[in-house]
């Protein structure tokens, strides 16, 4: 499991984690699950693309935008829990017809 913290410290300054950048975990074949922080509002395209062993992702309630193809090639994905009412999901966001 990967745990993404709510904040990080860089050069003595604290930053709130609000997004996952384009292709952040693309190709991480051993990644099986992800816990996303409540501070997260944006997941850019291809974020989890080709994470072949990814089975479960729990999105934060504050998530507002999901980019293109975030689950493309995630052959083992069994569940993706979406919360909230203001989620904008971009075209080709996932191959989730199996779920």
Short mmCIF file of N, CA, C and O in Angstrom, two decimals:
data_model
loop_
_atom_site.label_atom_id
_atom_site.label_comp_id
_atom_site.label_asym_id
_atom_site.label_seq_id
_atom_site.Cartn_x
_atom_site.Cartn_y
_atom_site.Cartn_z
N UNK A 1 0.85 -1.18 0.00
CA UNK A 1 0.00 0.00 0.00
C UNK A 1 0.88 1.24 0.00
O UNK A 1 1.92 1.27 0.65
N UNK A 2 0.43 2.23 -0.73
CA UNK A 2 1.11 3.51 -0.68
C UNK A 2 0.21 4.46 0.11
O UNK A 2 -1.00 4.49 -0.07
N UNK A 3 0.84 5.17 1.02
CA UNK A 3 0.13 6.16 1.82
C UNK A 3 0.67 7.53 1.41
O UNK A 3 1.87 7.78 1.50
N UNK A 4 -0.21 8.39 0.96
CA UNK A 4 0.18 9.74 0.57
C UNK A 4 -0.18 10.66 1.73
O UNK A 4 -1.35 10.71 2.14
N UNK A 5 0.78 11.36 2.30
CA UNK A 5 0.51 12.20 3.47
C UNK A 5 -0.30 13.44 3.13
O UNK A 5 -0.41 13.83 1.97
N UNK A 6 -0.85 14.08 4.15
CA UNK A 6 -1.62 15.31 3.94
C UNK A 6 -0.71 16.52 3.72
O UNK A 6 -1.12 17.51 3.14
N UNK A 7 0.55 16.40 4.19
CA UNK A 7 1.49 17.50 3.99
C UNK A 7 2.92 16.95 3.89
O UNK A 7 3.20 15.84 4.33
N UNK A 8 3.78 17.76 3.29
CA UNK A 8 5.20 17.43 3.18
C UNK A 8 6.01 18.66 3.56
O UNK A 8 5.53 19.79 3.47
N UNK A 9 7.25 18.42 3.98
CA UNK A 9 8.15 19.51 4.32
C UNK A 9 9.30 19.52 3.32
O UNK A 9 9.89 18.49 3.04
N UNK A 10 9.54 20.69 2.76
CA UNK A 10 10.62 20.86 1.80
C UNK A 10 11.34 22.16 2.12
O UNK A 10 10.70 23.22 2.19
N UNK A 11 12.64 22.07 2.32
CA UNK A 11 13.46 23.23 2.66
C UNK A 11 12.83 24.05 3.79
O UNK A 11 12.62 25.26 3.68
N UNK A 12 12.47 23.36 4.85
CA UNK A 12 11.93 23.94 6.08
C UNK A 12 10.54 24.57 5.94
O UNK A 12 10.08 25.26 6.84
N UNK A 13 9.88 24.36 4.82
CA UNK A 13 8.52 24.88 4.63
C UNK A 13 7.55 23.70 4.51
O UNK A 13 7.86 22.70 3.87
N UNK A 14 6.37 23.84 5.12
CA UNK A 14 5.34 22.81 5.05
C UNK A 14 4.38 23.11 3.90
O UNK A 14 3.97 24.26 3.71
N UNK A 15 4.02 22.06 3.14
CA UNK A 15 3.12 22.19 2.01
C UNK A 15 1.99 21.16 2.13
O UNK A 15 2.25 19.99 2.43
N UNK A 16 0.77 21.58 1.88
CA UNK A 16 -0.37 20.68 1.87
C UNK A 16 -0.41 19.94 0.55
O UNK A 16 -0.26 20.55 -0.51
N UNK A 17 -0.61 18.63 0.61
CA UNK A 17 -0.70 17.82 -0.61
C UNK A 17 -2.11 17.97 -1.17
O UNK A 17 -3.08 17.56 -0.55
N UNK A 18 -2.20 18.58 -2.35
CA UNK A 18 -3.50 18.84 -2.97
C UNK A 18 -3.70 18.11 -4.28
O UNK A 18 -4.79 18.08 -4.82
N UNK A 19 -2.63 17.52 -4.83
CA UNK A 19 -2.78 16.86 -6.11
C UNK A 19 -1.74 15.78 -6.32
O UNK A 19 -0.72 15.72 -5.64
N UNK A 20 -2.03 14.93 -7.30
CA UNK A 20 -1.09 13.93 -7.77
C UNK A 20 -0.76 14.30 -9.21
O UNK A 20 -1.66 14.46 -10.04
N UNK A 21 0.52 14.44 -9.50
CA UNK A 21 0.94 14.91 -10.82
C UNK A 21 0.77 13.84 -11.89
O UNK A 21 0.64 12.65 -11.60
N UNK A 22 0.81 14.27 -13.12
CA UNK A 22 0.68 13.43 -14.31
C UNK A 22 1.67 12.26 -14.23
O UNK A 22 2.86 12.46 -14.00
N UNK A 23 1.17 11.05 -14.40
CA UNK A 23 1.96 9.82 -14.44
C UNK A 23 2.75 9.53 -13.16
O UNK A 23 3.76 8.83 -13.20
N UNK A 24 2.31 10.04 -12.04
CA UNK A 24 3.05 9.92 -10.78
C UNK A 24 3.42 8.49 -10.42
O UNK A 24 4.54 8.22 -10.01
N UNK A 25 2.50 7.57 -10.57
CA UNK A 25 2.75 6.17 -10.20
C UNK A 25 2.69 5.24 -11.41
O UNK A 25 2.63 4.03 -11.26
N UNK A 26 2.71 5.79 -12.59
CA UNK A 26 2.60 5.00 -13.81
C UNK A 26 3.67 3.91 -13.84
O UNK A 26 4.85 4.15 -13.63
N UNK A 27 3.21 2.68 -14.08
CA UNK A 27 4.12 1.56 -14.22
C UNK A 27 4.63 0.97 -12.91
O UNK A 27 5.50 0.10 -12.93
N UNK A 28 4.11 1.40 -11.77
CA UNK A 28 4.51 0.82 -10.48
C UNK A 28 3.80 -0.53 -10.34
O UNK A 28 2.74 -0.62 -9.74
N UNK A 29 4.40 -1.53 -10.90
CA UNK A 29 3.73 -2.83 -11.03
C UNK A 29 3.48 -3.54 -9.72
O UNK A 29 2.64 -4.43 -9.65
N UNK A 30 4.18 -3.20 -8.65
CA UNK A 30 3.95 -3.86 -7.36
C UNK A 30 2.96 -3.12 -6.46
O UNK A 30 2.62 -3.61 -5.39
N UNK A 31 2.50 -1.96 -6.88
CA UNK A 31 1.53 -1.20 -6.10
C UNK A 31 0.19 -1.92 -6.08
O UNK A 31 -0.37 -2.24 -7.12
N UNK A 32 -0.34 -2.22 -4.88
CA UNK A 32 -1.59 -2.97 -4.75
C UNK A 32 -2.75 -2.13 -4.25
O UNK A 32 -3.91 -2.43 -4.55
N UNK A 33 -2.48 -1.08 -3.45
CA UNK A 33 -3.56 -0.22 -2.97
C UNK A 33 -2.99 1.15 -2.65
O UNK A 33 -1.79 1.32 -2.46
N UNK A 34 -3.89 2.13 -2.61
CA UNK A 34 -3.48 3.50 -2.34
C UNK A 34 -4.48 4.17 -1.42
O UNK A 34 -5.69 4.06 -1.63
N UNK A 35 -3.97 4.84 -0.40
CA UNK A 35 -4.78 5.64 0.52
C UNK A 35 -4.47 7.10 0.23
O UNK A 35 -3.34 7.54 0.41
N UNK A 36 -5.46 7.81 -0.24
CA UNK A 36 -5.27 9.21 -0.64
C UNK A 36 -5.74 10.14 0.46
O UNK A 36 -6.79 9.91 1.07
N UNK A 37 -5.00 11.22 0.73
CA UNK A 37 -5.34 12.11 1.84
C UNK A 37 -6.59 12.95 1.58
O UNK A 37 -6.95 13.20 0.43
N UNK A 38 -7.22 13.37 2.66
CA UNK A 38 -8.42 14.21 2.57
C UNK A 38 -8.14 15.57 1.94
O UNK A 38 -9.05 16.25 1.49
N UNK A 39 -6.90 15.96 1.90
CA UNK A 39 -6.53 17.26 1.31
C UNK A 39 -6.47 17.22 -0.21
O UNK A 39 -6.42 18.26 -0.86
N UNK A 40 -6.49 16.03 -0.78
CA UNK A 40 -6.33 15.85 -2.23
C UNK A 40 -7.55 16.35 -3.00
O UNK A 40 -8.67 15.93 -2.73
N UNK A 41 -7.35 17.25 -3.96
CA UNK A 41 -8.45 17.78 -4.77
C UNK A 41 -8.30 17.43 -6.26
O UNK A 41 -9.27 17.53 -7.01
N UNK A 42 -7.10 17.02 -6.69
CA UNK A 42 -6.88 16.77 -8.11
C UNK A 42 -5.96 15.56 -8.31
O UNK A 42 -4.92 15.44 -7.66
N UNK A 43 -6.35 14.69 -9.25
CA UNK A 43 -5.49 13.61 -9.70
C UNK A 43 -5.31 13.79 -11.20
O UNK A 43 -6.28 13.72 -11.96
N UNK A 44 -4.09 14.05 -11.62
CA UNK A 44 -3.81 14.29 -13.04
C UNK A 44 -3.81 12.99 -13.83
O UNK A 44 -3.75 11.90 -13.27
N UNK A 45 -3.85 13.11 -15.14
CA UNK A 45 -3.93 11.97 -16.04
C UNK A 45 -2.81 10.95 -15.86
O UNK A 45 -1.71 11.29 -15.43
N UNK A 46 -3.14 9.71 -16.17
CA UNK A 46 -2.20 8.58 -16.14
C UNK A 46 -1.60 8.31 -14.76
O UNK A 46 -0.60 7.61 -14.65
N UNK A 47 -2.19 8.85 -13.71
CA UNK A 47 -1.59 8.76 -12.37
C UNK A 47 -1.26 7.33 -11.96
O UNK A 47 -0.20 7.08 -11.38
N UNK A 48 -2.15 6.38 -12.22
CA UNK A 48 -1.93 4.99 -11.83
C UNK A 48 -1.86 4.06 -13.05
O UNK A 48 -1.98 2.85 -12.92
N UNK A 49 -1.66 4.61 -14.21
CA UNK A 49 -1.64 3.83 -15.44
C UNK A 49 -0.62 2.68 -15.38
O UNK A 49 0.49 2.86 -14.91
N UNK A 50 -1.07 1.50 -15.81
CA UNK A 50 -0.22 0.29 -15.86
C UNK A 50 0.32 -0.15 -14.51
O UNK A 50 1.38 -0.76 -14.44
N UNK A 51 -0.42 0.13 -13.46
CA UNK A 51 -0.11 -0.44 -12.15
C UNK A 51 -0.85 -1.78 -12.12
O UNK A 51 -1.97 -1.89 -11.64
N UNK A 52 -0.24 -2.78 -12.67
CA UNK A 52 -0.90 -4.04 -12.98
C UNK A 52 -1.45 -4.80 -11.78
O UNK A 52 -2.38 -5.58 -11.90
N UNK A 53 -0.90 -4.57 -10.60
CA UNK A 53 -1.37 -5.27 -9.39
C UNK A 53 -2.28 -4.41 -8.52
O UNK A 53 -2.71 -4.85 -7.46
N UNK A 54 -2.56 -3.19 -8.93
CA UNK A 54 -3.41 -2.29 -8.16
C UNK A 54 -4.81 -2.88 -8.05
O UNK A 54 -5.44 -3.19 -9.06
N UNK A 55 -5.28 -3.06 -6.81
CA UNK A 55 -6.60 -3.67 -6.58
C UNK A 55 -7.61 -2.68 -6.04
O UNK A 55 -8.80 -2.81 -6.29
N UNK A 56 -7.15 -1.69 -5.25
CA UNK A 56 -8.10 -0.81 -4.57
C UNK A 56 -7.53 0.59 -4.38
O UNK A 56 -6.36 0.75 -4.04
N UNK A 57 -8.39 1.58 -4.61
CA UNK A 57 -8.04 2.98 -4.35
C UNK A 57 -9.22 3.61 -3.63
O UNK A 57 -10.37 3.45 -4.04
N UNK A 58 -8.92 4.31 -2.56
CA UNK A 58 -9.95 5.05 -1.83
C UNK A 58 -9.66 6.53 -2.01
O UNK A 58 -8.64 7.03 -1.55
N UNK A 59 -10.56 7.21 -2.70
CA UNK A 59 -10.40 8.63 -2.98
C UNK A 59 -10.86 9.46 -1.79
O UNK A 59 -11.70 9.02 -1.01
N UNK A 60 -10.35 10.66 -1.68
CA UNK A 60 -10.75 11.55 -0.60
C UNK A 60 -12.10 12.20 -0.92
O UNK A 60 -12.51 12.29 -2.08
N UNK A 61 -12.77 12.64 0.11
CA UNK A 61 -14.07 13.31 -0.07
C UNK A 61 -13.91 14.67 -0.72
O UNK A 61 -14.83 15.19 -1.33
N UNK A 62 -12.74 15.26 -0.61
CA UNK A 62 -12.50 16.59 -1.18
C UNK A 62 -12.07 16.54 -2.65
O UNK A 62 -11.94 17.58 -3.28
N UNK A 63 -11.91 15.34 -3.21
CA UNK A 63 -11.47 15.21 -4.59
C UNK A 63 -12.46 15.88 -5.55
O UNK A 63 -13.66 15.62 -5.50
N UNK A 64 -11.95 16.75 -6.40
CA UNK A 64 -12.81 17.49 -7.33
C UNK A 64 -12.58 17.10 -8.78
O UNK A 64 -13.49 17.16 -9.59
N UNK A 65 -11.37 16.68 -9.14
CA UNK A 65 -11.05 16.40 -10.53
C UNK A 65 -10.21 15.14 -10.66
O UNK A 65 -9.23 14.95 -9.94
N UNK A 66 -10.60 14.29 -11.63
CA UNK A 66 -9.85 13.09 -11.97
C UNK A 66 -9.48 13.20 -13.44
O UNK A 66 -10.33 13.37 -14.29
N UNK A 67 -8.19 13.10 -13.74
CA UNK A 67 -7.69 13.25 -15.10
C UNK A 67 -7.91 12.03 -15.98
O UNK A 67 -8.46 11.01 -15.56
N UNK A 68 -7.45 12.14 -17.20
CA UNK A 68 -7.59 11.08 -18.22
C UNK A 68 -6.80 9.83 -17.85
O UNK A 68 -5.69 9.92 -17.32
N UNK A 69 -7.34 8.70 -18.18
CA UNK A 69 -6.64 7.40 -18.17
C UNK A 69 -5.96 7.03 -16.87
O UNK A 69 -4.93 6.36 -16.88
N UNK A 70 -6.52 7.42 -15.74
CA UNK A 70 -5.81 7.14 -14.50
C UNK A 70 -5.68 5.66 -14.18
O UNK A 70 -4.76 5.26 -13.50
N UNK A 71 -6.60 4.84 -14.67
CA UNK A 71 -6.52 3.40 -14.39
C UNK A 71 -6.29 2.55 -15.65
O UNK A 71 -6.46 1.33 -15.61
N UNK A 72 -5.91 3.14 -16.72
CA UNK A 72 -5.64 2.40 -17.95
C UNK A 72 -4.57 1.34 -17.68
O UNK A 72 -3.53 1.62 -17.11
N UNK A 73 -4.86 0.09 -18.02
CA UNK A 73 -3.90 -0.99 -17.84
C UNK A 73 -3.83 -1.56 -16.44
O UNK A 73 -2.97 -2.37 -16.15
N UNK A 74 -4.75 -1.15 -15.57
CA UNK A 74 -4.79 -1.68 -14.20
C UNK A 74 -5.63 -2.95 -14.20
O UNK A 74 -6.81 -2.95 -13.85
N UNK A 75 -5.02 -4.05 -14.58
CA UNK A 75 -5.70 -5.31 -14.82
C UNK A 75 -6.33 -5.92 -13.58
O UNK A 75 -7.30 -6.68 -13.67
N UNK A 76 -5.81 -5.63 -12.40
CA UNK A 76 -6.29 -6.24 -11.16
C UNK A 76 -7.26 -5.37 -10.39
O UNK A 76 -7.74 -5.78 -9.32
N UNK A 77 -7.57 -4.17 -10.89
CA UNK A 77 -8.41 -3.24 -10.14
C UNK A 77 -9.78 -3.83 -9.87
O UNK A 77 -10.47 -4.28 -10.78
N UNK A 78 -10.12 -3.87 -8.58
CA UNK A 78 -11.41 -4.44 -8.16
C UNK A 78 -12.36 -3.38 -7.63
O UNK A 78 -13.56 -3.53 -7.74
N UNK A 79 -11.81 -2.31 -7.03
CA UNK A 79 -12.69 -1.28 -6.49
C UNK A 79 -12.00 0.07 -6.45
O UNK A 79 -10.81 0.17 -6.19
N UNK A 80 -12.79 1.09 -6.73
CA UNK A 80 -12.35 2.47 -6.63
C UNK A 80 -13.49 3.21 -5.95
O UNK A 80 -14.57 3.35 -6.53
N UNK A 81 -13.28 3.64 -4.72
CA UNK A 81 -14.32 4.27 -3.93
C UNK A 81 -14.31 5.77 -4.14
O UNK A 81 -13.35 6.44 -3.80
N UNK A 82 -15.38 6.29 -4.73
CA UNK A 82 -15.53 7.73 -4.98
C UNK A 82 -16.52 8.31 -3.98
O UNK A 82 -17.59 7.75 -3.76
N UNK A 83 -16.16 9.45 -3.40
CA UNK A 83 -17.03 10.14 -2.45
C UNK A 83 -17.24 11.56 -2.94
O UNK A 83 -16.48 12.07 -3.74
N UNK A 84 -18.26 12.22 -2.44
CA UNK A 84 -18.49 13.60 -2.78
C UNK A 84 -19.38 13.74 -4.00
O UNK A 84 -19.69 12.79 -4.69
N UNK A 85 -19.78 14.97 -4.27
CA UNK A 85 -20.73 15.20 -5.35
C UNK A 85 -20.20 16.10 -6.46
O UNK A 85 -20.85 16.27 -7.47
N UNK A 86 -19.01 16.68 -6.28
CA UNK A 86 -18.51 17.65 -7.25
C UNK A 86 -17.33 17.11 -8.05
O UNK A 86 -16.43 17.84 -8.41
N UNK A 87 -17.35 15.82 -8.33
CA UNK A 87 -16.23 15.22 -9.04
C UNK A 87 -16.41 15.38 -10.55
O UNK A 87 -17.41 14.99 -11.11
N UNK A 88 -15.40 15.97 -11.20
CA UNK A 88 -15.37 16.08 -12.65
C UNK A 88 -14.42 15.02 -13.17
O UNK A 88 -13.23 15.06 -12.89
N UNK A 89 -14.94 14.04 -13.88
CA UNK A 89 -14.12 12.97 -14.41
C UNK A 89 -13.91 13.21 -15.90
O UNK A 89 -14.85 13.27 -16.66
N UNK A 90 -12.66 13.36 -16.28
CA UNK A 90 -12.34 13.65 -17.67
C UNK A 90 -12.48 12.41 -18.55
O UNK A 90 -12.44 11.29 -18.08
N UNK A 91 -12.59 12.62 -19.84
CA UNK A 91 -12.77 11.53 -20.79
C UNK A 91 -11.64 10.51 -20.68
O UNK A 91 -10.52 10.86 -20.32
N UNK A 92 -11.95 9.27 -20.96
CA UNK A 92 -10.97 8.20 -20.91
C UNK A 92 -10.27 8.09 -19.55
O UNK A 92 -9.12 7.77 -19.48
N UNK A 93 -10.99 8.37 -18.49
CA UNK A 93 -10.37 8.38 -17.17
C UNK A 93 -9.94 7.03 -16.71
O UNK A 93 -9.06 6.89 -15.88
N UNK A 94 -10.59 5.98 -17.21
CA UNK A 94 -10.26 4.65 -16.70
C UNK A 94 -10.80 3.57 -17.62
O UNK A 94 -11.70 3.80 -18.40
N UNK A 95 -10.27 2.41 -17.46
CA UNK A 95 -10.83 1.21 -18.06
C UNK A 95 -11.55 0.47 -16.95
O UNK A 95 -11.00 -0.45 -16.35
N UNK A 96 -12.73 0.90 -16.62
CA UNK A 96 -13.42 0.35 -15.46
C UNK A 96 -14.66 -0.43 -15.83
O UNK A 96 -15.48 -0.75 -14.99
N UNK A 97 -14.81 -0.79 -17.09
CA UNK A 97 -16.01 -1.52 -17.49
C UNK A 97 -16.12 -2.87 -16.79
O UNK A 97 -17.19 -3.43 -16.67
N UNK A 98 -15.01 -3.40 -16.28
CA UNK A 98 -15.01 -4.69 -15.58
C UNK A 98 -15.52 -4.57 -14.16
O UNK A 98 -15.87 -5.54 -13.52
N UNK A 99 -15.51 -3.38 -13.59
CA UNK A 99 -15.84 -3.19 -12.18
C UNK A 99 -17.34 -3.11 -11.98
O UNK A 99 -18.05 -2.46 -12.65
#
